[in-house]
Structures are given as structure tokens and as C-alpha cells.
Amino acid sequence: MRYRTEGTRARASRARLSLPGARYVRVGGKGALVALPFVIVTGWATWHLLELTVWRDGTDPGLGVVWLVSFLLLWWLPMCWLERPATVTESERPGIDGLRVTVQIPVYNEDPQALRACLESVLGQSRRVQRVRVVDDGSVDGATGAPLLYEAERALLLREAGRLGIEATWDRTPNRGKRWAQMHVLHEDDADVFVTLDSDSVLDEHAVAEGLKPFADPRVKSVAGLVVPLNVKTNLLTRLTAVLYLPFTRGLRSAQSVLGSVLINSGTLAFYRAEVVRKHAGVYERESFRGVPMQMNDDSMLTMYARLEGRTVHQPSAVCFTLVPDRPRHYFRQQLRWMRGTTVRHLWWLRHMPVRSLAFWMPVVEYAHLVLALLVPITVLFTPHLREQTGSLAWYTLILGCALNYLVSLRLFAVRRTDETLGHQVLMFVLSPAAGLWRLIVLRPLYLYAMATCWRIGDWGTRTAVEVRVAPA
């Protein structure tokens, strides 16, 4: 890999703000041996569950069928290991280097220090971008109601961008939502690639260089970056969130990428062929559900526009750090917002996408998981010979659940961070079954509630004021 060096001033700026770095590593070879014990335990527990529910004494195999279907619905777990970052040949490099790139950052009630770190990380990229376009969507001070103007951050952007030869704009608009903030500038921007970046996110210094590589394939219309929590060590909740991210960010999305069909990019960091976004200006920002303007799930809508025109992939070497909620109230509001938006998008896919497409079948799989999770305990409760074996079934189910959680959590070691020790990664890996328990007893009921109230999708959802801040260096 070849990267241009920004010089001592950019590196000093990153050090001053304690901006981390990261690299993606392939977990294979000797590392694959680590998975072997969990594969053996998973197979052992599965065998005993099937023995109890299918083969013993010629009993009714109904519950065994449920288990088998449940395992088939985990198709993504082995496939995600097949993902490889895209690379560029020498003959393809001039085309990638020649792409004009615009980074768009919507801002609303952001922590000024977080926003400053975001801007510094964009300006310090090893592959320089051509434009940075910030749109402040009418931020206000939560305590006083006065406009939050970010004058120091705006001055920093314009001064440093000018020094580096990067075009930069900073607009302030009336509050209308994230989609309007994005399209305020993108509908007329003539770049080749748009990068959407959240204002509470920090790019690894090679994120843009890595994120552009898949575009060497002309069929690729969008690229998802790899998102990891920035404030992972703040408290137990942020550590838990880091593990909870894994099934989607390094599991399902990676498996979908192998098929060239990523369905939801993270708005935190995503790359799009610019013509895909420009083509839908005026429609994208006016999406509604049951007459309510859709101000969330913007990332899944842009991804779907791209998927309708070509391949959508994930580039795990394009790493972006993002601030995650460090307080329960903020965490649950964010989860509700995401879950409601996902429910609406699922309904959209079921209604509009072809039956042969992955987008149609993903919500089917999601809802099948929910139904099966209810069927298993009900079947055990009302089947006499299974009820007698409740203890054994519970024991093997617990073992199987732990083994599956550990298999997913091996993906922790696919990213090496400059701000995280191997010991901390091992600790989170050891405790990963706690994330599975949290998902089962907390997030699943919350998801059912979100599905029942999915029409509440009309605002930013969590930022009535600044809610999470960057810890001082």
C-alpha cells in the first residue's frame, strides 16, 4: 500500500487530540485454530440438542426442525470469514487517484471537541480529499436555547483546508433533519465520490484511501466503512456496545459484502458514486412513512439506491471511530431510533424488492428468528417428553449460545487499534456471552416495542442537546 504523508503538522494535530489509528488484519492461518474449540463445542451442543429433540425414542422431531432452521438462519456466521479488503493494482491506481472526493458532514448539537476531532481527521487523511462540506442543521445550546455556532471549529476548517489546498464550505440552515443537511450541498456538487461522515466520528488516517479502492470495479456503487466505538473504554456500557456491534458490523455486513449486496451502510462512514446520490435529490429527503417525514435510516435508503444500480460492498480496512452512548437513557433512545428505522426499511424491502433479492429475504430471516425464539420455549412447555428434559435442554442451549457468541466475538481480533491493548480485547472477548444475554433479555423486547411504534420516525431522535463528549486527552 502506498500513501502520501501529510507531514509533521498533521501528525502532531492527531497526537494533540489523541486521535487513534487502526488496521484490519485477516484472522486466518494460525488464528483460525483459536476458533476450533468453539466449533467443537458448538457441534457437541448441537448434537445433544438434536438427540434430545429428534432422535431419542422416535419422538416428534418438531423442535429439532426448529433448531435446524435456526442454524440455517445463521448462514452469515461462516460466510463473514470469507471477506477480504479490496486492493488496487498498479494499472487501476491512476483511476482511483483521479477520483474527485467530497466529504459531507451534517452537524446538529454536536460536542465541539468531537466535531474538531472529526474535522482534524478528515484534513489529516493520507489520501487528500478535494472538498469538505459542513452543514450545521440549526444547532442550539440545550441549556439556553441560543444558537450553537461552532465559530472556532469553522475557523479551523477554513484555515487548515485552505493551507492544504482543499476546498471547504460551512453552511448553517434552519433545522430540517439530516437528509436535508446532506442534500443542501450534495445535489449540486460535481465530485465523483461522496463520503458521508457523522460529526461525532473520527477517521483512521488511511480511511479514505482504503474506502476508495473498491471503486476500481466499475460495478461497485457504494462502499461501507468499518465502524468501531471511539470511547470504548469509558464504562461498561460502551464496552458492551463494542461487542454488540460485532454481529452486524463484522458479521452480517461482511457476509453480505461477499455477495456484493450490502443492504445498510453505516451513515457514520460510507462512500457513494456521486451520480447515484445526485440522481435521487428531491426524493431522498422527502421520504415519508404513514404521512410522517422519514428523518432516520438515511443510510439504508442511500445504500438501496446504490444496490439498485450495482454492487454494494464493505471495505473493512476503511476504519472509522464513532462516539457511542455512555449513559443508559441516551443508549435506549438511540436503539429505539435505529430499530424503528430498520422496521420501516424492512417493510419497504418486503413491498418493493424482488422476491429473488437478498433485500427481500433479510427481513424474512429477521422475523423468522423472532418467531422461532418464541416457538422453542412454547414447544418445550407444552410437549410432555420435552418438558421432562427441560434441564438438559436449557444446559445445552446455554452452552451453544456461549459458543456462538464466542465465534462471533473472534471478529474483535480482526482490528488492531493504537489505543487498545491485546489484553483489553481478550477481556472483552471473554465477557462476550454477557452481550448475548443483553441482546436476549433487553434488546429483543425493545425491538418488539420499536416494531409496534415504528411510525415515530420524524426527527433526529437523540440530539435535543449535546449528549456524548470526547474525553479530554
CSV table of C-alpha atoms in Angstrom, one decimal:
chain,number,residue,atom,x,y,z
A,1,MET,CA,0.0,0.0,0.0
A,2,ARG,CA,1.2,3.5,-0.9
A,3,TYR,CA,0.0,6.5,1.0
A,4,ARG,CA,1.1,10.1,0.8
A,5,THR,CA,2.5,11.5,4.0
A,6,GLU,CA,0.8,14.7,5.3
A,7,GLY,CA,3.8,15.8,7.3
A,8,THR,CA,4.7,16.6,10.9
A,9,ARG,CA,1.9,19.2,11.4
A,10,ALA,CA,-0.9,16.8,10.6
A,11,ARG,CA,0.6,14.1,12.7
A,12,ALA,CA,1.1,16.5,15.6
A,13,SER,CA,-2.5,17.5,15.3
A,14,ARG,CA,-3.7,13.9,15.6
A,15,ALA,CA,-1.5,13.4,18.6
A,16,ARG,CA,-2.7,16.5,20.3
A,17,LEU,CA,-6.3,15.4,20.0
A,18,SER,CA,-5.4,11.7,20.8
A,19,LEU,CA,-6.9,10.5,17.5
A,20,PRO,CA,-6.5,6.7,17.3
A,21,GLY,CA,-5.5,4.6,14.4
A,22,ALA,CA,-6.5,1.1,13.3
A,23,ARG,CA,-5.7,-1.5,10.8
A,24,TYR,CA,-7.6,-4.5,9.6
A,25,VAL,CA,-5.9,-7.9,9.9
A,26,ARG,CA,-7.0,-11.2,8.4
A,27,VAL,CA,-7.9,-13.6,11.1
A,28,GLY,CA,-6.7,-16.8,9.5
A,29,GLY,CA,-3.9,-19.3,9.4
A,30,LYS,CA,-2.8,-19.9,13.0
A,31,GLY,CA,-5.5,-17.6,14.1
A,32,ALA,CA,-8.1,-20.0,12.7
A,33,LEU,CA,-7.0,-22.6,15.3
A,34,VAL,CA,-8.5,-20.3,18.0
A,35,ALA,CA,-11.9,-20.9,16.6
A,36,LEU,CA,-11.5,-24.7,16.7
A,37,PRO,CA,-12.5,-25.2,20.4
A,38,PHE,CA,-15.7,-23.1,19.9
A,39,VAL,CA,-16.6,-25.0,16.7
A,40,ILE,CA,-16.2,-28.3,18.6
A,41,VAL,CA,-18.3,-27.1,21.5
A,42,THR,CA,-20.9,-25.8,19.1
A,43,GLY,CA,-21.1,-29.1,17.3
A,44,TRP,CA,-21.2,-31.1,20.6
A,45,ALA,CA,-24.1,-29.0,22.0
A,46,THR,CA,-25.9,-29.1,18.7
A,47,TRP,CA,-25.6,-32.9,18.6
A,48,HIS,CA,-27.1,-33.3,22.0
A,49,LEU,CA,-29.9,-30.9,21.3
A,50,LEU,CA,-30.8,-32.9,18.2
A,51,GLU,CA,-30.5,-36.1,20.1
A,52,LEU,CA,-32.9,-34.8,22.8
A,53,THR,CA,-35.4,-33.4,20.3
A,54,VAL,CA,-35.2,-35.6,17.2
A,55,TRP,CA,-33.5,-39.0,17.6
A,56,ARG,CA,-34.4,-40.1,21.1
A,57,ASP,CA,-37.1,-42.8,21.4
A,58,GLY,CA,-38.5,-41.9,18.0
A,59,THR,CA,-40.1,-38.7,19.4
A,60,ASP,CA,-41.7,-36.0,17.3
A,61,PRO,CA,-38.9,-34.1,15.5
A,62,GLY,CA,-40.8,-30.8,15.5
A,63,LEU,CA,-38.4,-29.0,17.9
A,64,GLY,CA,-35.4,-30.5,16.1
A,65,VAL,CA,-36.7,-28.9,12.8
A,66,VAL,CA,-36.9,-25.6,14.6
A,67,TRP,CA,-33.2,-26.0,15.7
A,68,LEU,CA,-32.1,-26.9,12.2
A,69,VAL,CA,-33.9,-23.9,10.7
A,70,SER,CA,-32.3,-21.7,13.4
A,71,PHE,CA,-28.8,-22.8,12.4
A,72,LEU,CA,-29.6,-22.2,8.7
A,73,LEU,CA,-30.6,-18.7,9.5
A,74,LEU,CA,-27.1,-18.1,10.8
A,75,TRP,CA,-25.7,-18.5,7.2
A,76,TRP,CA,-23.7,-15.3,7.6
A,77,LEU,CA,-21.6,-16.6,10.5
A,78,PRO,CA,-19.2,-18.8,8.4
A,79,MET,CA,-19.5,-16.6,5.3
A,80,CYS,CA,-18.3,-13.4,7.0
A,81,TRP,CA,-14.8,-15.0,7.3
A,82,LEU,CA,-14.5,-15.1,3.5
A,83,GLU,CA,-14.4,-11.3,3.3
A,84,ARG,CA,-11.2,-9.7,2.1
A,85,PRO,CA,-10.4,-6.0,1.7
A,86,ALA,CA,-10.4,-4.8,-1.9
A,87,THR,CA,-6.9,-4.0,-3.3
A,88,VAL,CA,-5.8,-1.9,-6.3
A,89,THR,CA,-3.4,-3.0,-9.0
A,90,GLU,CA,-0.8,-0.6,-10.5
A,91,SER,CA,-2.9,-0.3,-13.6
A,92,GLU,CA,-6.0,0.7,-11.6
A,93,ARG,CA,-4.3,3.2,-9.3
A,94,PRO,CA,-4.4,6.2,-11.7
A,95,GLY,CA,-8.2,5.9,-12.0
A,96,ILE,CA,-8.6,5.8,-8.2
A,97,ASP,CA,-6.1,8.6,-7.6
A,98,GLY,CA,-8.0,10.7,-10.1
A,99,LEU,CA,-11.4,10.5,-8.4
A,100,ARG,CA,-12.7,13.8,-7.0
A,101,VAL,CA,-13.9,13.2,-3.5
A,102,THR,CA,-16.3,15.4,-1.4
A,103,VAL,CA,-16.7,14.7,2.3
A,104,GLN,CA,-20.1,15.9,3.6
A,105,ILE,CA,-20.6,16.3,7.4
A,106,PRO,CA,-24.0,17.2,8.8
A,107,VAL,CA,-23.9,18.8,12.2
A,108,TYR,CA,-26.6,19.1,14.8
A,109,ASN,CA,-26.0,19.7,18.6
A,110,GLU,CA,-22.5,18.1,18.5
A,111,ASP,CA,-19.8,18.3,21.1
A,112,PRO,CA,-17.4,21.0,19.8
A,113,GLN,CA,-14.4,18.8,20.7
A,114,ALA,CA,-15.8,15.8,18.9
A,115,LEU,CA,-16.5,17.9,15.9
A,116,ARG,CA,-13.0,19.3,16.0
A,117,ALA,CA,-11.5,15.8,16.1
A,118,CYS,CA,-13.7,14.8,13.2
A,119,LEU,CA,-12.5,17.7,11.1
A,120,GLU,CA,-8.9,17.1,12.0
A,121,SER,CA,-9.1,13.5,11.0
A,122,VAL,CA,-10.6,14.5,7.6
A,123,LEU,CA,-7.9,17.0,6.9
A,124,GLY,CA,-5.2,14.6,8.0
A,125,GLN,CA,-6.0,11.8,5.5
A,126,SER,CA,-3.1,10.1,3.7
A,127,ARG,CA,-5.2,10.4,0.5
A,128,ARG,CA,-6.3,14.0,0.4
A,129,VAL,CA,-9.9,14.8,-0.4
A,130,GLN,CA,-10.9,17.6,-2.8
A,131,ARG,CA,-13.8,19.1,-0.7
A,132,VAL,CA,-15.2,19.2,2.8
A,133,ARG,CA,-18.7,20.5,3.1
A,134,VAL,CA,-20.1,21.0,6.6
A,135,VAL,CA,-23.8,21.8,7.1
A,136,ASP,CA,-25.0,22.9,10.6
A,137,ASP,CA,-28.6,22.0,10.7
A,138,GLY,CA,-29.6,24.8,13.1
A,139,SER,CA,-27.8,23.6,16.3
A,140,VAL,CA,-28.8,25.2,19.6
A,141,ASP,CA,-27.5,25.3,23.1
A,142,GLY,CA,-29.6,22.8,25.1
A,143,ALA,CA,-29.3,24.9,28.3
A,144,THR,CA,-30.1,28.4,26.9
A,145,GLY,CA,-31.8,27.8,23.5
A,146,ALA,CA,-29.2,30.2,21.9
A,147,PRO,CA,-27.7,29.2,18.5
A,148,LEU,CA,-24.7,26.9,18.8
A,149,LEU,CA,-22.4,28.4,16.1
A,150,TYR,CA,-19.1,26.4,16.4
A,151,GLU,CA,-17.1,29.5,15.4
A,152,ALA,CA,-13.7,28.1,16.5
A,153,GLU,CA,-14.3,24.8,14.6
A,154,ARG,CA,-15.5,26.7,11.5
A,155,ALA,CA,-12.4,28.9,11.6
A,156,LEU,CA,-10.2,25.8,12.0
A,157,LEU,CA,-11.7,24.0,9.0
A,158,LEU,CA,-11.5,27.0,6.6
A,159,ARG,CA,-7.9,27.9,7.7
A,160,GLU,CA,-6.4,24.4,7.6
A,161,ALA,CA,-8.3,23.4,4.4
A,162,GLY,CA,-7.0,26.5,2.7
A,163,ARG,CA,-3.5,25.7,3.7
A,164,LEU,CA,-3.8,22.2,2.3
A,165,GLY,CA,-5.5,23.2,-0.9
A,166,ILE,CA,-8.8,21.6,0.0
A,167,GLU,CA,-12.0,23.4,-0.9
A,168,ALA,CA,-14.2,23.8,2.2
A,169,THR,CA,-17.6,25.3,2.9
A,170,TRP,CA,-19.6,25.7,6.1
A,171,ASP,CA,-23.3,26.5,5.9
A,172,ARG,CA,-25.9,26.9,8.6
A,173,THR,CA,-29.5,26.1,7.8
A,174,PRO,CA,-32.8,26.0,9.6
A,175,ASN,CA,-33.4,22.7,11.4
A,176,ARG,CA,-35.0,20.3,8.9
A,177,GLY,CA,-33.1,17.0,9.6
A,178,LYS,CA,-30.0,15.1,8.5
A,179,ARG,CA,-31.2,14.3,4.9
A,180,TRP,CA,-31.9,18.0,4.1
A,181,ALA,CA,-28.5,18.9,5.6
A,182,GLN,CA,-26.8,16.4,3.3
A,183,MET,CA,-28.6,17.3,0.1
A,184,HIS,CA,-28.3,21.1,0.8
A,185,VAL,CA,-24.8,20.7,-0.8
A,186,LEU,CA,-24.7,17.3,-2.5
A,187,HIS,CA,-27.4,17.9,-5.0
A,188,GLU,CA,-25.2,20.3,-6.9
A,189,ASP,CA,-21.7,19.0,-6.1
A,190,ASP,CA,-19.7,17.7,-9.1
A,191,ALA,CA,-17.5,15.2,-7.3
A,192,ASP,CA,-17.1,11.6,-8.5
A,193,VAL,CA,-17.4,10.1,-5.0
A,194,PHE,CA,-19.3,11.4,-2.0
A,195,VAL,CA,-18.2,10.4,1.5
A,196,THR,CA,-20.9,10.7,4.2
A,197,LEU,CA,-19.4,11.2,7.7
A,198,ASP,CA,-21.1,11.7,11.0
A,199,SER,CA,-19.9,14.7,13.0
A,200,ASP,CA,-19.1,12.6,16.1
A,201,SER,CA,-16.8,10.3,14.1
A,202,VAL,CA,-13.0,10.2,13.6
A,203,LEU,CA,-11.4,8.6,10.6
A,204,ASP,CA,-8.3,6.5,10.7
A,205,GLU,CA,-5.7,8.3,8.7
A,206,HIS,CA,-6.0,5.8,5.8
A,207,ALA,CA,-9.8,5.5,5.8
A,208,VAL,CA,-10.4,7.4,2.6
A,209,ALA,CA,-7.5,5.8,0.7
A,210,GLU,CA,-8.9,2.3,1.7
A,211,GLY,CA,-12.5,3.2,1.1
A,212,LEU,CA,-11.9,4.3,-2.5
A,213,LYS,CA,-10.2,1.0,-3.5
A,214,PRO,CA,-13.4,-1.0,-4.2
A,215,PHE,CA,-14.4,1.7,-6.9
A,216,ALA,CA,-11.7,0.2,-9.1
A,217,ASP,CA,-14.5,-2.2,-10.0
A,218,PRO,CA,-17.0,-0.1,-12.1
A,219,ARG,CA,-19.8,-2.3,-10.9
A,220,VAL,CA,-19.4,-1.0,-7.3
A,221,LYS,CA,-21.8,1.8,-6.4
A,222,SER,CA,-21.3,2.2,-2.7
A,223,VAL,CA,-18.7,1.2,0.0
A,224,ALA,CA,-19.4,0.8,3.7
A,225,GLY,CA,-16.6,1.7,6.1
A,226,LEU,CA,-15.9,-0.3,9.2
A,227,VAL,CA,-17.3,1.4,12.3
A,228,VAL,CA,-15.8,0.9,15.8
A,229,PRO,CA,-16.5,2.7,19.1
A,230,LEU,CA,-14.2,5.6,19.8
A,231,ASN,CA,-15.0,5.8,23.5
A,232,VAL,CA,-14.9,2.1,24.1
A,233,LYS,CA,-13.2,2.3,27.5
A,234,THR,CA,-15.5,4.9,29.1
A,235,ASN,CA,-17.6,2.5,31.1
A,236,LEU,CA,-19.3,-0.9,31.0
A,237,LEU,CA,-22.0,0.3,28.6
A,238,THR,CA,-19.5,1.4,25.9
A,239,ARG,CA,-17.6,-1.9,26.2
A,240,LEU,CA,-20.8,-3.8,25.9
A,241,THR,CA,-21.8,-1.7,22.8
A,242,ALA,CA,-18.4,-2.6,21.2
A,243,VAL,CA,-19.2,-6.3,21.4
A,244,LEU,CA,-22.9,-5.8,20.4
A,245,TYR,CA,-21.7,-4.1,17.2
A,246,LEU,CA,-19.9,-7.2,16.0
A,247,PRO,CA,-22.7,-9.4,14.6
A,248,PHE,CA,-23.7,-6.6,12.2
A,249,THR,CA,-20.5,-4.5,11.5
A,250,ARG,CA,-18.1,-7.5,11.2
A,251,GLY,CA,-20.6,-10.3,10.7
A,252,LEU,CA,-23.7,-9.8,8.6
A,253,ARG,CA,-22.4,-6.9,6.7
A,254,SER,CA,-19.2,-8.7,5.9
A,255,ALA,CA,-21.2,-11.7,4.6
A,256,GLN,CA,-23.4,-9.5,2.5
A,257,SER,CA,-20.3,-7.9,1.1
A,258,VAL,CA,-19.0,-11.3,-0.1
A,259,LEU,CA,-22.2,-11.4,-2.2
A,260,GLY,CA,-21.8,-7.8,-3.4
A,261,SER,CA,-25.1,-6.9,-1.7
A,262,VAL,CA,-24.6,-4.8,1.5
A,263,LEU,CA,-28.0,-3.6,2.4
A,264,ILE,CA,-27.3,-1.0,5.0
A,265,ASN,CA,-24.1,1.2,5.1
A,266,SER,CA,-23.4,3.0,8.4
A,267,GLY,CA,-24.1,6.7,7.9
A,268,THR,CA,-21.1,7.0,10.2
A,269,LEU,CA,-18.8,6.4,7.2
A,270,ALA,CA,-19.9,5.5,3.7
A,271,PHE,CA,-18.7,6.1,0.1
A,272,TYR,CA,-21.1,6.5,-2.9
A,273,ARG,CA,-20.7,7.1,-6.6
A,274,ALA,CA,-21.8,10.7,-6.7
A,275,GLU,CA,-24.2,10.2,-9.6
A,276,VAL,CA,-26.3,7.7,-7.5
A,277,VAL,CA,-26.9,10.4,-4.8
A,278,ARG,CA,-27.4,13.3,-7.2
A,279,LYS,CA,-30.0,11.3,-9.2
A,280,HIS,CA,-32.3,11.0,-6.2
A,281,ALA,CA,-32.0,14.6,-4.9
A,282,GLY,CA,-35.5,15.8,-4.1
A,283,VAL,CA,-36.9,12.3,-3.5
A,284,TYR,CA,-34.4,11.1,-0.9
A,285,GLU,CA,-35.0,13.9,1.6
A,286,ARG,CA,-38.8,13.7,1.2
A,287,GLU,CA,-39.3,10.0,2.0
A,288,SER,CA,-42.2,9.5,4.4
A,289,PHE,CA,-44.0,6.7,6.2
A,290,ARG,CA,-47.7,6.9,7.1
A,291,GLY,CA,-47.5,10.6,6.2
A,292,VAL,CA,-44.6,11.3,8.6
A,293,PRO,CA,-41.3,12.6,7.1
A,294,MET,CA,-38.6,9.9,7.4
A,295,GLN,CA,-35.7,11.6,9.2
A,296,MET,CA,-33.8,8.4,10.1
A,297,ASN,CA,-32.5,5.4,8.2
A,298,ASP,CA,-30.9,7.7,5.7
A,299,ASP,CA,-28.0,5.3,5.3
A,300,SER,CA,-30.2,2.4,4.3
A,301,MET,CA,-32.0,4.5,1.7
A,302,LEU,CA,-28.8,5.7,0.0
A,303,THR,CA,-27.5,2.1,0.1
A,304,MET,CA,-30.6,0.8,-1.6
A,305,TYR,CA,-30.3,3.4,-4.3
A,306,ALA,CA,-26.8,2.2,-4.9
A,307,ARG,CA,-27.8,-1.5,-4.7
A,308,LEU,CA,-30.4,-1.0,-7.4
A,309,GLU,CA,-27.7,0.2,-9.8
A,310,GLY,CA,-24.8,-2.2,-9.0
A,311,ARG,CA,-22.8,-3.8,-6.3
A,312,THR,CA,-22.6,-2.6,-2.7
A,313,VAL,CA,-19.7,-3.8,-0.6
A,314,HIS,CA,-17.9,-3.4,2.7
A,315,GLN,CA,-14.2,-2.3,3.0
A,316,PRO,CA,-13.1,-3.5,6.5
A,317,SER,CA,-9.8,-1.6,6.1
A,318,ALA,CA,-11.6,1.8,5.9
A,319,VAL,CA,-11.9,2.3,9.7
A,320,CYS,CA,-13.9,5.0,11.4
A,321,PHE,CA,-14.2,5.6,15.1
A,322,THR,CA,-17.5,6.9,16.4
A,323,LEU,CA,-18.8,8.1,19.8
A,324,VAL,CA,-21.3,5.7,21.3
A,325,PRO,CA,-23.8,6.5,24.1
A,326,ASP,CA,-22.2,6.3,27.6
A,327,ARG,CA,-25.5,6.7,29.5
A,328,PRO,CA,-28.5,4.3,29.5
A,329,ARG,CA,-31.1,7.0,28.6
A,330,HIS,CA,-29.2,8.1,25.5
A,331,TYR,CA,-28.4,4.4,24.6
A,332,PHE,CA,-32.0,3.3,24.7
A,333,ARG,CA,-33.2,6.3,22.7
A,334,GLN,CA,-30.6,5.6,20.0
A,335,GLN,CA,-31.6,1.9,19.9
A,336,LEU,CA,-35.2,2.8,19.5
A,337,ARG,CA,-34.5,5.2,16.7
A,338,TRP,CA,-32.4,2.6,14.9
A,339,MET,CA,-34.9,-0.2,15.5
A,340,ARG,CA,-37.9,1.9,14.3
A,341,GLY,CA,-36.0,2.9,11.2
A,342,THR,CA,-35.0,-0.7,10.4
A,343,THR,CA,-38.6,-1.8,10.8
A,344,VAL,CA,-39.8,0.8,8.3
A,345,ARG,CA,-37.0,-0.2,5.9
A,346,HIS,CA,-37.9,-3.9,6.3
A,347,LEU,CA,-41.5,-3.1,5.3
A,348,TRP,CA,-40.1,-1.1,2.3
A,349,TRP,CA,-38.0,-4.1,1.2
A,350,LEU,CA,-40.8,-6.6,1.5
A,351,ARG,CA,-43.1,-4.3,-0.6
A,352,HIS,CA,-40.7,-3.1,-3.3
A,353,MET,CA,-37.8,-5.5,-3.7
A,354,PRO,CA,-37.9,-8.6,-6.0
A,355,VAL,CA,-38.5,-12.0,-4.2
A,356,ARG,CA,-35.2,-13.2,-5.6
A,357,SER,CA,-33.2,-10.4,-3.9
A,358,LEU,CA,-31.3,-10.6,-0.7
A,359,ALA,CA,-33.1,-7.4,0.5
A,360,PHE,CA,-36.5,-9.3,0.4
A,361,TRP,CA,-35.3,-12.3,2.3
A,362,MET,CA,-33.3,-10.4,5.1
A,363,PRO,CA,-36.5,-9.2,6.9
A,364,VAL,CA,-38.0,-12.6,6.4
A,365,VAL,CA,-35.0,-14.1,8.2
A,366,GLU,CA,-35.1,-11.5,10.9
A,367,TYR,CA,-38.8,-12.1,11.6
A,368,ALA,CA,-38.2,-15.9,11.4
A,369,HIS,CA,-35.7,-15.6,14.2
A,370,LEU,CA,-38.2,-13.7,16.4
A,371,VAL,CA,-40.9,-16.3,15.8
A,372,LEU,CA,-38.5,-19.3,16.4
A,373,ALA,CA,-37.3,-17.7,19.7
A,374,LEU,CA,-40.9,-17.8,20.9
A,375,LEU,CA,-41.6,-21.3,19.5
A,376,VAL,CA,-38.8,-23.1,21.3
A,377,PRO,CA,-39.9,-22.4,24.9
A,378,ILE,CA,-43.6,-22.8,24.0
A,379,THR,CA,-42.9,-26.2,22.3
A,380,VAL,CA,-40.9,-27.4,25.4
A,381,LEU,CA,-43.6,-26.2,27.8
A,382,PHE,CA,-46.4,-28.0,26.0
A,383,THR,CA,-44.7,-31.2,24.9
A,384,PRO,CA,-44.6,-33.7,27.8
A,385,HIS,CA,-41.4,-35.7,27.0
A,386,LEU,CA,-39.5,-32.4,26.3
A,387,ARG,CA,-40.8,-30.8,29.5
A,388,GLU,CA,-39.2,-33.7,31.4
A,389,GLN,CA,-35.9,-32.8,29.8
A,390,THR,CA,-36.1,-29.1,30.4
A,391,GLY,CA,-32.8,-29.1,32.5
A,392,SER,CA,-30.8,-30.8,29.8
A,393,LEU,CA,-32.2,-28.7,27.0
A,394,ALA,CA,-31.5,-25.5,29.0
A,395,TRP,CA,-27.9,-26.6,29.7
A,396,TYR,CA,-27.1,-27.5,26.1
A,397,THR,CA,-28.8,-24.3,24.9
A,398,LEU,CA,-26.7,-22.2,27.3
A,399,ILE,CA,-23.5,-23.9,26.1
A,400,LEU,CA,-24.5,-23.5,22.4
A,401,GLY,CA,-25.3,-19.8,23.0
A,402,CYS,CA,-22.0,-19.1,24.6
A,403,ALA,CA,-20.1,-20.9,21.9
A,404,LEU,CA,-21.9,-19.0,19.1
A,405,ASN,CA,-21.2,-15.7,20.9
A,406,TYR,CA,-17.5,-16.6,21.2
A,407,LEU,CA,-17.4,-17.5,17.5
A,408,VAL,CA,-18.9,-14.1,16.6
A,409,SER,CA,-16.6,-12.3,19.0
A,410,LEU,CA,-13.5,-13.7,17.4
A,411,ARG,CA,-14.1,-10.8,14.9
A,412,LEU,CA,-12.8,-8.5,17.7
A,413,PHE,CA,-9.3,-9.5,16.7
A,414,ALA,CA,-9.7,-8.5,13.1
A,415,VAL,CA,-9.0,-4.9,14.0
A,416,ARG,CA,-5.8,-3.7,15.7
A,417,ARG,CA,-6.2,-0.3,17.4
A,418,THR,CA,-3.4,2.0,18.5
A,419,ASP,CA,-5.4,2.9,21.6
A,420,GLU,CA,-6.3,-0.6,22.7
A,421,THR,CA,-4.1,-3.4,24.1
A,422,LEU,CA,-4.5,-7.0,23.3
A,423,GLY,CA,-5.3,-7.6,26.9
A,424,HIS,CA,-8.3,-5.4,26.7
A,425,GLN,CA,-9.5,-7.2,23.6
A,426,VAL,CA,-9.1,-10.5,25.3
A,427,LEU,CA,-11.1,-9.3,28.3
A,428,MET,CA,-14.0,-8.1,26.1
A,429,PHE,CA,-13.9,-11.5,24.2
A,430,VAL,CA,-14.1,-13.5,27.5
A,431,LEU,CA,-17.1,-11.4,28.6
A,432,SER,CA,-18.9,-11.6,25.2
A,433,PRO,CA,-21.6,-14.0,26.3
A,434,ALA,CA,-22.9,-11.1,28.5
A,435,ALA,CA,-23.6,-9.3,25.3
A,436,GLY,CA,-25.7,-12.2,24.0
A,437,LEU,CA,-27.7,-12.2,27.3
A,438,TRP,CA,-28.2,-8.5,27.0
A,439,ARG,CA,-29.4,-9.0,23.4
A,440,LEU,CA,-31.9,-11.6,24.5
A,441,ILE,CA,-33.4,-10.1,27.6
A,442,VAL,CA,-33.1,-6.4,26.9
A,443,LEU,CA,-32.8,-5.6,23.2
A,444,ARG,CA,-35.2,-8.2,21.9
A,445,PRO,CA,-38.2,-6.9,23.9
A,446,LEU,CA,-37.1,-3.4,23.0
A,447,TYR,CA,-37.2,-4.4,19.3
A,448,LEU,CA,-40.7,-5.7,19.6
A,449,TYR,CA,-41.8,-2.4,21.1
A,450,ALA,CA,-40.0,-0.5,18.4
A,451,MET,CA,-41.8,-2.5,15.7
A,452,ALA,CA,-45.1,-1.7,17.4
A,453,THR,CA,-44.3,2.1,17.4
A,454,CYS,CA,-42.3,2.3,14.1
A,455,TRP,CA,-44.2,5.4,12.9
A,456,ARG,CA,-42.3,7.6,15.3
A,457,ILE,CA,-39.6,8.4,12.9
A,458,GLY,CA,-39.9,12.2,12.3
A,459,ASP,CA,-36.8,13.8,13.9
A,460,TRP,CA,-33.1,13.3,14.7
A,461,GLY,CA,-34.3,11.3,17.6
A,462,THR,CA,-31.4,11.8,20.2
A,463,ARG,CA,-29.9,15.2,19.9
A,464,THR,CA,-32.1,17.7,21.7
A,465,ALA,CA,-28.7,18.7,23.2
A,466,VAL,CA,-25.1,17.5,23.2
A,467,GLU,CA,-25.3,14.0,24.7
A,468,VAL,CA,-21.8,12.5,24.5
A,469,ARG,CA,-18.5,14.2,24.6
A,470,VAL,CA,-14.9,13.4,23.8
A,471,ALA,CA,-12.9,12.7,26.9
A,472,PRO,CA,-10.1,15.2,27.4
A,473,ALA,CA,-6.6,14.0,26.3
